[in-house]
XYZ file of C-alpha atoms in Angstrom:
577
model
C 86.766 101.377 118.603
C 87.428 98.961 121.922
C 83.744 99.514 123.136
C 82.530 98.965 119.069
C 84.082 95.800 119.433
C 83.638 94.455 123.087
C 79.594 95.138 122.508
C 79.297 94.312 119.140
C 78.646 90.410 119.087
C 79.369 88.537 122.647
C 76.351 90.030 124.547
C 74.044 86.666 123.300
C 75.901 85.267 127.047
C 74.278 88.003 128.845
C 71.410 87.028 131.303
C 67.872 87.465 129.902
C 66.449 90.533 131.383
C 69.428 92.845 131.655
C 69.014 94.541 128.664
C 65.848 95.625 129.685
C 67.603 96.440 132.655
C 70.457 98.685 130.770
C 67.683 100.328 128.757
C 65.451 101.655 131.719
C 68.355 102.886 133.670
C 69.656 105.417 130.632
C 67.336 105.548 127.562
C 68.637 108.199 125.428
C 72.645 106.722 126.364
C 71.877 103.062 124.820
C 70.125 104.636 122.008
C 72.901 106.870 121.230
C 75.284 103.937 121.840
C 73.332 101.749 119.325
C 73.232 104.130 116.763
C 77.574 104.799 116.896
C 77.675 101.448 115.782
C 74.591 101.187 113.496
C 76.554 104.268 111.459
C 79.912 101.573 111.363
C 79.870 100.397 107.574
C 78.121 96.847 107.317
C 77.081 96.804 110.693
C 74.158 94.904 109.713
C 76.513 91.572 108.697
C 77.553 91.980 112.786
C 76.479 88.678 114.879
C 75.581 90.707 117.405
C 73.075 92.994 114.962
C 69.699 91.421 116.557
C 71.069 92.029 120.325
C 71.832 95.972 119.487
C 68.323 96.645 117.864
C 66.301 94.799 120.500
C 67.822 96.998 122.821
C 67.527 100.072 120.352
C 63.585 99.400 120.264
C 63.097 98.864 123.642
C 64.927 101.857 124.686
C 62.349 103.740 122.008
C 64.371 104.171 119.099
C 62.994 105.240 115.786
C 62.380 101.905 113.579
C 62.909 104.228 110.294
C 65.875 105.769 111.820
C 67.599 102.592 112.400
C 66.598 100.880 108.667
C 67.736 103.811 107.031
C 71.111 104.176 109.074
C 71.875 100.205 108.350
C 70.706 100.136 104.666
C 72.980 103.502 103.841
C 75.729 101.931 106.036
C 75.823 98.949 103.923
C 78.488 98.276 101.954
C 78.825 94.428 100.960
C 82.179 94.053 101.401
C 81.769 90.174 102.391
C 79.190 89.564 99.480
C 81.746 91.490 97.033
C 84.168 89.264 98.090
C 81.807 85.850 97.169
C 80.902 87.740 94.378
C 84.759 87.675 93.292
C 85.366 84.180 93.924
C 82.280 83.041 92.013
C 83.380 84.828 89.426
C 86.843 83.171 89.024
C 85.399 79.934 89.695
C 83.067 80.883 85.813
C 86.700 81.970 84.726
C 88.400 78.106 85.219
C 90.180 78.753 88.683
C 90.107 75.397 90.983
C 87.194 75.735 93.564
C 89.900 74.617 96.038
C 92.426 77.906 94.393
C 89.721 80.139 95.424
C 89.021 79.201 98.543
C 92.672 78.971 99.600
C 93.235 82.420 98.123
C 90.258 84.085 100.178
C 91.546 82.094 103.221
C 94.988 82.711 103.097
C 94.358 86.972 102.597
C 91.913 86.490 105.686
C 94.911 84.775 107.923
C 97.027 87.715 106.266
C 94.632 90.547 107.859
C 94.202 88.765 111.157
C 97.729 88.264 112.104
C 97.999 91.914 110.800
C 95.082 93.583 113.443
C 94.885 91.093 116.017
C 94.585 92.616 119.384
C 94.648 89.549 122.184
C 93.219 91.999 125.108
C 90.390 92.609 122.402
C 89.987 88.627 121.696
C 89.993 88.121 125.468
C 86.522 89.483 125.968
C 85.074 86.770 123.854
C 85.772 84.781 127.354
C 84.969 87.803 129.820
C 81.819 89.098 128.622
C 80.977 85.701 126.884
C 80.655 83.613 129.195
C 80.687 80.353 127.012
C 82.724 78.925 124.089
C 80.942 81.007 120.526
C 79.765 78.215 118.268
C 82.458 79.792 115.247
C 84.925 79.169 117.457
C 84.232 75.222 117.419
C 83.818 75.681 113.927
C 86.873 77.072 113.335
C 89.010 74.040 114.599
C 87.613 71.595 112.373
C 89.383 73.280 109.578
C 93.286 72.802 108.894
C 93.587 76.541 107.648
C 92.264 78.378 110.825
C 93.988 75.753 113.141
C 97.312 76.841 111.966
C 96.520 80.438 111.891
C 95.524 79.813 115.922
C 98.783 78.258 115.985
C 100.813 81.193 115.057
C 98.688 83.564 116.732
C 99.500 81.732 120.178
C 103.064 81.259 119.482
C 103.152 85.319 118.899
C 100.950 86.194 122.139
C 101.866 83.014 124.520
C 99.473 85.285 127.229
C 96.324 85.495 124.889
C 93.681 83.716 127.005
C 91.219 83.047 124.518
C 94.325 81.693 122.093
C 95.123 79.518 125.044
C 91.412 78.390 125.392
C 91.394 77.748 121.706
C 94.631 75.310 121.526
C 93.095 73.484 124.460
C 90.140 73.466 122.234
C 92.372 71.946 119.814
C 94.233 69.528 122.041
C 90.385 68.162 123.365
C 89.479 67.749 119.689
C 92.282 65.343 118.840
C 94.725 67.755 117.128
C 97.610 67.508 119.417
C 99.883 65.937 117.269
C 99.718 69.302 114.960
C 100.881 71.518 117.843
C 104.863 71.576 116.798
C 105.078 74.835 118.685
C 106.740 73.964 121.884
C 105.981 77.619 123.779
C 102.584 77.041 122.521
C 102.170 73.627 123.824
C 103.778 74.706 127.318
C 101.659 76.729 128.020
C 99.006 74.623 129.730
C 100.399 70.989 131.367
C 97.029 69.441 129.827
C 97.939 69.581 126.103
C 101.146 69.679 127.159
C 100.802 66.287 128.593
C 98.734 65.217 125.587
C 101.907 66.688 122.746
C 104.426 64.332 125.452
C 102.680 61.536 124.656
C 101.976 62.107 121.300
C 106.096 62.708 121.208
C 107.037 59.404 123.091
C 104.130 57.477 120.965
C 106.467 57.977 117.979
C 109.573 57.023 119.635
C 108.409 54.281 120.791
C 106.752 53.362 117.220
C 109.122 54.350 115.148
C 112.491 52.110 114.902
C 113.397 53.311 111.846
C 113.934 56.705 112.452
C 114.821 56.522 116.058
C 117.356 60.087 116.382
C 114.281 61.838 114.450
C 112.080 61.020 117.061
C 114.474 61.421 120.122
C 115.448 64.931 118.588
C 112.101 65.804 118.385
C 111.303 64.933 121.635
C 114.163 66.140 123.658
C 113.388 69.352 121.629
C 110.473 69.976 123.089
C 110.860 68.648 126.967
C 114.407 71.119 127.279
C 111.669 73.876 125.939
C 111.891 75.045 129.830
C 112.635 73.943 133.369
C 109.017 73.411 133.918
C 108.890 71.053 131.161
C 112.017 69.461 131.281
C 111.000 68.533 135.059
C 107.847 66.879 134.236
C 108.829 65.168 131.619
C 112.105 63.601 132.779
C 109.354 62.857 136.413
C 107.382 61.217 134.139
C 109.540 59.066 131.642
C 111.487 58.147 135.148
C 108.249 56.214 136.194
C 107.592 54.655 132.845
C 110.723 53.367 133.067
C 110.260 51.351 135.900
C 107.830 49.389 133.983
C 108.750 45.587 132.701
C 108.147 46.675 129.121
C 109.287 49.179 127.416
C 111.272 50.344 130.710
C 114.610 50.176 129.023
C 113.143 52.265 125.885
C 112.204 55.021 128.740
C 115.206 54.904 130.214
C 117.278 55.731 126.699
C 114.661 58.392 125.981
C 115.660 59.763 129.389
C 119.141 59.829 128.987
C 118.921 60.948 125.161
C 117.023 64.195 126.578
C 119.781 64.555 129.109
C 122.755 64.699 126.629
C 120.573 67.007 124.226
C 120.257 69.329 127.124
C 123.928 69.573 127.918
C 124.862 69.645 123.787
C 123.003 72.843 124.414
C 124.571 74.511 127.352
C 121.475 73.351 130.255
C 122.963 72.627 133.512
C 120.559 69.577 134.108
C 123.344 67.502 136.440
C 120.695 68.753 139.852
C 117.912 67.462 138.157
C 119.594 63.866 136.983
C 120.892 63.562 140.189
C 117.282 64.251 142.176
C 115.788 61.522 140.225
C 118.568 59.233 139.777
C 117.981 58.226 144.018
C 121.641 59.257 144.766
C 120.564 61.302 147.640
C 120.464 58.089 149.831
C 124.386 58.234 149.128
C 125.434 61.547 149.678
C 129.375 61.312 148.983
C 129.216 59.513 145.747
C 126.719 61.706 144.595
C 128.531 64.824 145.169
C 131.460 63.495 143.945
C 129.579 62.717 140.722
C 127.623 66.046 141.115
C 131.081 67.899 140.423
C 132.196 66.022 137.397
C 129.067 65.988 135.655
C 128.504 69.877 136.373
C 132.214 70.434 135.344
C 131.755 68.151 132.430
C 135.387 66.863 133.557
C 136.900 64.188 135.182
C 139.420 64.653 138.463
C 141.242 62.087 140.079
C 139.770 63.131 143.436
C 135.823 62.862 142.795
C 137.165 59.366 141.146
C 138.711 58.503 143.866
C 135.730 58.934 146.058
C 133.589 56.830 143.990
C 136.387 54.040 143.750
C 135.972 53.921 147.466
C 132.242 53.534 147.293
C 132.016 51.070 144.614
C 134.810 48.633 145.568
C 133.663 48.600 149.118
C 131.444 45.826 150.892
C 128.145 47.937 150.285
C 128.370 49.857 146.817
C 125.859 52.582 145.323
C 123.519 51.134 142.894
C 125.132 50.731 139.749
C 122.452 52.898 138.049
C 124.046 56.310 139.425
C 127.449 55.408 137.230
C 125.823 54.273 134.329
C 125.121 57.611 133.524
C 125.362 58.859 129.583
C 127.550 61.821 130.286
C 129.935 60.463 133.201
C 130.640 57.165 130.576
C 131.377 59.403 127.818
C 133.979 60.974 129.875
C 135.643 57.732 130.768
C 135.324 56.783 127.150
C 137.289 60.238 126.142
C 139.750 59.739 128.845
C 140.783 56.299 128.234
C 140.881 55.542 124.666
C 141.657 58.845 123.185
C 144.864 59.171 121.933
C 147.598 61.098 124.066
C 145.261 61.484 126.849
C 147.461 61.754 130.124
C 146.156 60.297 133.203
C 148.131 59.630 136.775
C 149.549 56.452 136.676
C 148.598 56.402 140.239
C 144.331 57.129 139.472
C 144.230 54.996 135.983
C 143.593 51.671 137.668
C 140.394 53.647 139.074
C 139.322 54.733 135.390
C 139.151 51.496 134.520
C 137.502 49.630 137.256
C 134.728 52.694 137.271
C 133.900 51.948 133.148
C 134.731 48.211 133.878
C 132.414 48.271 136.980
C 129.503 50.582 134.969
C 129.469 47.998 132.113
C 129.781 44.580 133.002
C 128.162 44.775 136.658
C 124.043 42.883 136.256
C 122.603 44.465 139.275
C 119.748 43.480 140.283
C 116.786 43.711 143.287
C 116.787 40.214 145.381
C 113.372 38.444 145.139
C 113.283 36.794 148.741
C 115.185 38.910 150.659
C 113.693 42.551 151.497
C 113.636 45.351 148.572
C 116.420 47.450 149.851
C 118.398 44.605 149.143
C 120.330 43.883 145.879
C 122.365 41.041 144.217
C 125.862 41.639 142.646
C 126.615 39.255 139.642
C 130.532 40.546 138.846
C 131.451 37.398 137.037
C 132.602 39.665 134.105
C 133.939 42.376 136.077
C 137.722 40.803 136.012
C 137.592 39.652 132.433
C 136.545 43.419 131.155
C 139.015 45.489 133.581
C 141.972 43.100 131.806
C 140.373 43.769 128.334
C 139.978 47.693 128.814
C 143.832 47.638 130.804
C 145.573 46.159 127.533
C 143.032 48.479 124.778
C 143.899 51.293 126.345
C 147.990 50.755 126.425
C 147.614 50.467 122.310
C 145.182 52.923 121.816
C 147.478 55.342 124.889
C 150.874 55.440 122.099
C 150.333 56.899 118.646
C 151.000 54.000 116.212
C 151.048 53.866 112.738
C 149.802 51.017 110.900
C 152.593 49.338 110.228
C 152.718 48.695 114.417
C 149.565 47.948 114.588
C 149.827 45.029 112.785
C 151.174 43.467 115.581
C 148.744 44.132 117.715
C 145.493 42.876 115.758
C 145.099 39.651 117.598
C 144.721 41.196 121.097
C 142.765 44.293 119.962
C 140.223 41.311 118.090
C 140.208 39.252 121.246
C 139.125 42.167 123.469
C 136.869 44.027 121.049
C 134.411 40.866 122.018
C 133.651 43.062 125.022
C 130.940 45.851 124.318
C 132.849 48.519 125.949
C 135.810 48.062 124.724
C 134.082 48.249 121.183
C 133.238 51.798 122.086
C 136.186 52.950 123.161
C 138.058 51.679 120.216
C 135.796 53.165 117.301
C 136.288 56.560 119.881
C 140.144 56.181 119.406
C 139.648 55.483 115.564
C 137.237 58.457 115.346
C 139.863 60.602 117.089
C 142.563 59.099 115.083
C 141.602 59.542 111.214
C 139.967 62.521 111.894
C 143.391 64.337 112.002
C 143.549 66.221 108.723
C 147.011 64.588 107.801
C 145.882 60.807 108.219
C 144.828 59.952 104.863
C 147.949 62.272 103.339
C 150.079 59.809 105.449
C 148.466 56.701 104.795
C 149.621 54.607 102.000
C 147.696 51.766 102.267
C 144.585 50.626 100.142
C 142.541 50.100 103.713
C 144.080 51.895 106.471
C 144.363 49.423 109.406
C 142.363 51.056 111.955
C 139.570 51.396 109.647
C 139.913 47.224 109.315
C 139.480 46.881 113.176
C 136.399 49.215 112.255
C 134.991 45.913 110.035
C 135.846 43.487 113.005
C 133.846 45.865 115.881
C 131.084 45.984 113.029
C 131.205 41.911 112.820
C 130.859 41.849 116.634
C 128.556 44.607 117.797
C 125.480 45.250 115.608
C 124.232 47.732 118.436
C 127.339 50.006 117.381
C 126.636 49.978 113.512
C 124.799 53.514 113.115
C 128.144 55.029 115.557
C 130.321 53.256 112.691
C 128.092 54.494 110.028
C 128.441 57.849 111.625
C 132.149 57.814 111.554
C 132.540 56.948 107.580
C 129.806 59.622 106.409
C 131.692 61.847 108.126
C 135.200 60.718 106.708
C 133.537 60.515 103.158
C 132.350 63.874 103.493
C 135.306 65.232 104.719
C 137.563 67.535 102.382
C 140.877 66.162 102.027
C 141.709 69.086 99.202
C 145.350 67.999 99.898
C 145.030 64.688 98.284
C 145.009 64.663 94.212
C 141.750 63.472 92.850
C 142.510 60.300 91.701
C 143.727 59.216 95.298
C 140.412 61.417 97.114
C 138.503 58.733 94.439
C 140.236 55.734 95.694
C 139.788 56.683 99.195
C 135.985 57.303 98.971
C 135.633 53.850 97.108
C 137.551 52.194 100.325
C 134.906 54.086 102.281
C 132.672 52.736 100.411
C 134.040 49.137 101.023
C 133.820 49.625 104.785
C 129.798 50.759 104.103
C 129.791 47.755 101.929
C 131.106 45.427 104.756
C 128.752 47.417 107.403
C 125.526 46.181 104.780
C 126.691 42.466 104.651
C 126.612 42.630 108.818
C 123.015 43.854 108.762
C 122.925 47.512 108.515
C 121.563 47.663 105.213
C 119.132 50.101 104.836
C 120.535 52.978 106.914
C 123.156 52.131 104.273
C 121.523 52.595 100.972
C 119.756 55.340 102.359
C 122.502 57.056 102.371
C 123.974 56.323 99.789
C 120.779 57.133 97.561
C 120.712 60.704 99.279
C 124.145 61.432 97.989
C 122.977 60.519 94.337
C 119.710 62.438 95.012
C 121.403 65.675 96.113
C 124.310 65.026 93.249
C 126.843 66.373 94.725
C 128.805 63.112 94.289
C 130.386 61.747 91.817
C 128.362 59.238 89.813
C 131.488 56.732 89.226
C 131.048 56.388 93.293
C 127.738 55.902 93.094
C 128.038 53.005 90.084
C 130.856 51.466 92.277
C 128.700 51.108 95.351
C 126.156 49.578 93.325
C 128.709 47.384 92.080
C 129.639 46.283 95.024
C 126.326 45.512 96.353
C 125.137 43.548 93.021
C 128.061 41.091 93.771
C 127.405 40.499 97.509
C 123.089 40.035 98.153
C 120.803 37.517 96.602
C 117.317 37.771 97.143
C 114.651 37.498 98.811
C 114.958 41.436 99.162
C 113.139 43.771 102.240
C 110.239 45.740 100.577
C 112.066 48.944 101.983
C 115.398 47.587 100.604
C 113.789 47.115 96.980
C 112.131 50.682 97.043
C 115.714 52.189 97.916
C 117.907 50.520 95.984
C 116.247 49.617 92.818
C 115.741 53.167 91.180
C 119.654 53.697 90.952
C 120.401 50.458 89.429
C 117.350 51.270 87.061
C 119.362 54.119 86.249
C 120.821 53.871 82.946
C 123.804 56.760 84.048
C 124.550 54.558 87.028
C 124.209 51.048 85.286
C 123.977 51.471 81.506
C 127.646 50.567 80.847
C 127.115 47.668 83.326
C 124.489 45.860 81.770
C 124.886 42.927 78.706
C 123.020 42.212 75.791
C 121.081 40.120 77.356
C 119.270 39.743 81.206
C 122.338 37.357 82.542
C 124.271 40.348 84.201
C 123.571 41.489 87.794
C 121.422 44.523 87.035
C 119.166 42.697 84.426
C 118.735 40.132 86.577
C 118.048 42.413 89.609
C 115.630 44.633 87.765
C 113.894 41.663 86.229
C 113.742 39.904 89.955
C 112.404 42.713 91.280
C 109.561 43.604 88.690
C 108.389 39.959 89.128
C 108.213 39.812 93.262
C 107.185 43.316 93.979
C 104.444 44.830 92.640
C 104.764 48.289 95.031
C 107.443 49.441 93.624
């Protein structure tokens, strides 16, 4: 069967002459050879039909031999099968049915008797891309079966050949298979930037696109390397540097959610070498994922001397979160003796501008730590309220100084981390017996201030109004959603509106909430915009207060109430929807 196949159609490569060649040496041996596979059934439909018989007749084979062998051999199996599929096509099946059908029973049988070693002397005794084989790729169906064909046999040369094939033609963005894609750095290289493309394009649904991404550079070391090489260069560039550098450090903190000790690599790129104790004092932490007063120590030293690291080798994703976590989570101990150091590190990594000086030469930098005092004090007198369990009641008390320092970016962070950590606790809501708990209020006042930390604040009520609190009759799990939905509410009028409705539209499409939630949302929502509406705001928001179980009982007699007059706005000014 392997020599039926390995001679039976990829011989057209062959130099001109050695047939004649192969036929002189060993007459009666080709003929014998030619007529094994003129006795194979359909032989005749082979590609390689006119190569075998030339040699046949020029070896001195019989020319009634060989018609009757072929004609008796013939069993139309392929014009059975276009038979078929004309026939349905008389009997009212879609053109497009019938083709699918036949193409989807042909995938079926390859993936069932491919043999890669087989496939591989397409390239070996070819000697030149087939002209089917260019075909193929044009067409969405075969593409995909090459596609799971190379994800099954990642050593397949000619499937490897093929998705390069693919990659050359344009087709990159199609490869979703990251072992397929790794395979060779060229379409690798091309699915990367395909990847980044859409980050980079995409605003809307940034974390799609960074998962996506990150997804496929942590596929291996190999590719995690080059990538994270690359994106380090882009982000050196004036534009768009910044984007890199979040893409960079989004991959990093995907790779450690799933268990990749990455901390060598960061720190090979990150220039640290040039300061050998702070980066092994940073080294140990990161690798640990844990802080210890004495690596802190070490890099207090460095930073608060006369000639400090550059700030960059701090401001690291993973090292910040664990300052975050250590100062602002409730009953977190640290040495009284070390805190000061917390504090000036996170104080140090986010109000420090440093920057290369433009006269003086490039290894030179200039410090501007105007804010540095102003944010230390600000993080020193968060982190003694956030330090003591307090009920609401207490906190009262402290509003005006949490509002005053929540102005700072940082301390904004750490504060919806100590709220997170706070009415997470299954018993805070059973506790709680006011109609908006007071550290979700100081949630509203961080969402006034910081627009950049709206989707963590978003984050944090999903996953509060999504949370079972099976403890609490329904009536009070009701009121406390609808104060959830208040805070969402407040988080819309401060500009995050259509993560918001999004949201909220998916619960009512999944319906797995109750609709009295949803018509109160709406409610809410009626009563605080005015138009002119987003396009995308219109196209979310305006089928569920068209819908007569959300807003039948809301709407009057006549178009003066809020729905009618939403509807009726919309229908006039936007002709999309």
């Amino acid at each position: 069967m392997e020599m039926e196949y390995d001679e039976s159609g990829w011989q057209q490569g062959r130099p001109k002459g050695e047939d004649e060649e192969m036929a002189e040496d060993n007459p009666q041996e080709t003929i014998q050879e030619c007529l094994e596979k003129f006795l194979t059934p359909d032989y005749i439909m082979e590609p390689g039909i006119f190569t075998q018989l030339k040699r046949y007749f020029q070896s001195g084979g019989s020319p009634e031999e060989v018609i009757m062998m072929l004609s008796e051999n013939y069993k139309a199996v392929a014009q059975m099968a276009n038979l078929l599929a004309e026939w349905l096509i008389l009997a009212g099946v879609k053109v497009t049915d019938v083709q699918a059908m036949v193409e989807n029973h042909l995938k079926d049988m390859i993936l069932k008797t491919f043999d890669p070693k087989k496939a591989d002397t397409i390239f070996t005794e070819e000697g030149e891309t087939p002209d089917w084989l260019t075909e193929m790729i044009d067409h969405p169906t075969w593409r995909s079966l090459i596609y799971r064909l190379a994800e099954e046999y990642p050593d397949c040369l000619m499937l490897n050949f093929t998705i390069k094939l693919i990659s050359d033609a344009g087709f990159q963005s199609e490869i979703t298979s990251i072992s397929t894609a790794a395979q060779q750095i060229e379409v690798f290289s091309r699915v990367l930037k395909t990847s980044i493309s859409k980050f980079l394009s995409n605003p809307e649904d940034i974390q799609g696109a960074i998962q996506e991404c990150a997804r496929m550079v942590c596929h291996g070391q190999h590719t995690y390397v080059y990538s994270q090489v690359l994106i380090q260069v882009l982000s050196q560039e004036t534009k768009g540097g910044f984007n890199m550098k979040r893409l960079s450090q989004e991959i990093t903190k995907y790779a450690l959610q799933n268990n990749q000790n990455v901390t060598p690599i960061t720190m090979a790129l990150n220039g640290s070498a040039a300061y050998p104790q702070a980066c092994q004092a940073l080294s140990s932490m990161l690798s640990r994922n844990t802080l210890n007063p004495a690596d802190i120590t070490v890099l207090y030293r460095n930073y608060s001397g006369a000639d400090p690291p550059p700030i960059d080798l701090i401001r690291n994703p993973q090292f910040l979160e664990l300052l975050v976590d250590s100062l602002f989570k409730a009953g977190v101990k640290i040495n009284p003796e070390h805190k000061s150091k917390y504090i000036f590190l996170l104080a140090y990594a986010a109000s420090v501008v440093d920057t290369p000086a433009k006269k003086r030469p490039l290894t030179e930098r200039v410090l501007n730590k105007e804010e540095l005092k102003s944010t230390i004090q600000a993080i020193e007198k968060v982190h003694a309220i956030c330090n003591v369990n307090k009920g609401s009641t207490e906190l009262i008390a402290e509003l005006q100084t949490l509002y005053n320092c929540i102005k700072f970016p940082v301390v904004g962070v750490g504060v919806i981390r100590w709220i997170e950590n706070t009415v997470t606790e299954p018993s805070y809501f059973k506790l709680s017996t006011d109609s908006c708990p007071t550290h979700l209020a100081i949630l509203d006042e961080v969402a006034a201030v910081h627009p950049t930390l709206h989707q963590q604040i978003l984050s944090l009520l999903i996953r509060l109004f999504e949370s079972k609190q099976d403890e609490l009759e329904i009536l009070v799990q009701l009121e406390m959603k609808k104060m959830l939905l208040d805070r969402m509410v407040n988080l819309l009028t401060r500009g995050c509106v259509v993560p918001v409705v999004k949201y909220i539209k998916q619960c009512w499409g999944k319906g797995d909430t109750d609709i009295s939630l949803i018509r109160y949302f709406v409610t809410e929502v009626l009563e605080t915009i005015t138009h002119p509406y987003s396009s995308e705001f219109v196209l979310l928001f305006l089928p569920m207060v068209e819908n007569e179980e959300i807003t039948g009982t809301m709407r009057g007699e006549g178009d003066n109430d809020p729905v009618s007059e939403f509807i009726v706005h919309c229908k006039a000014h936007y002709t999309t929807v």
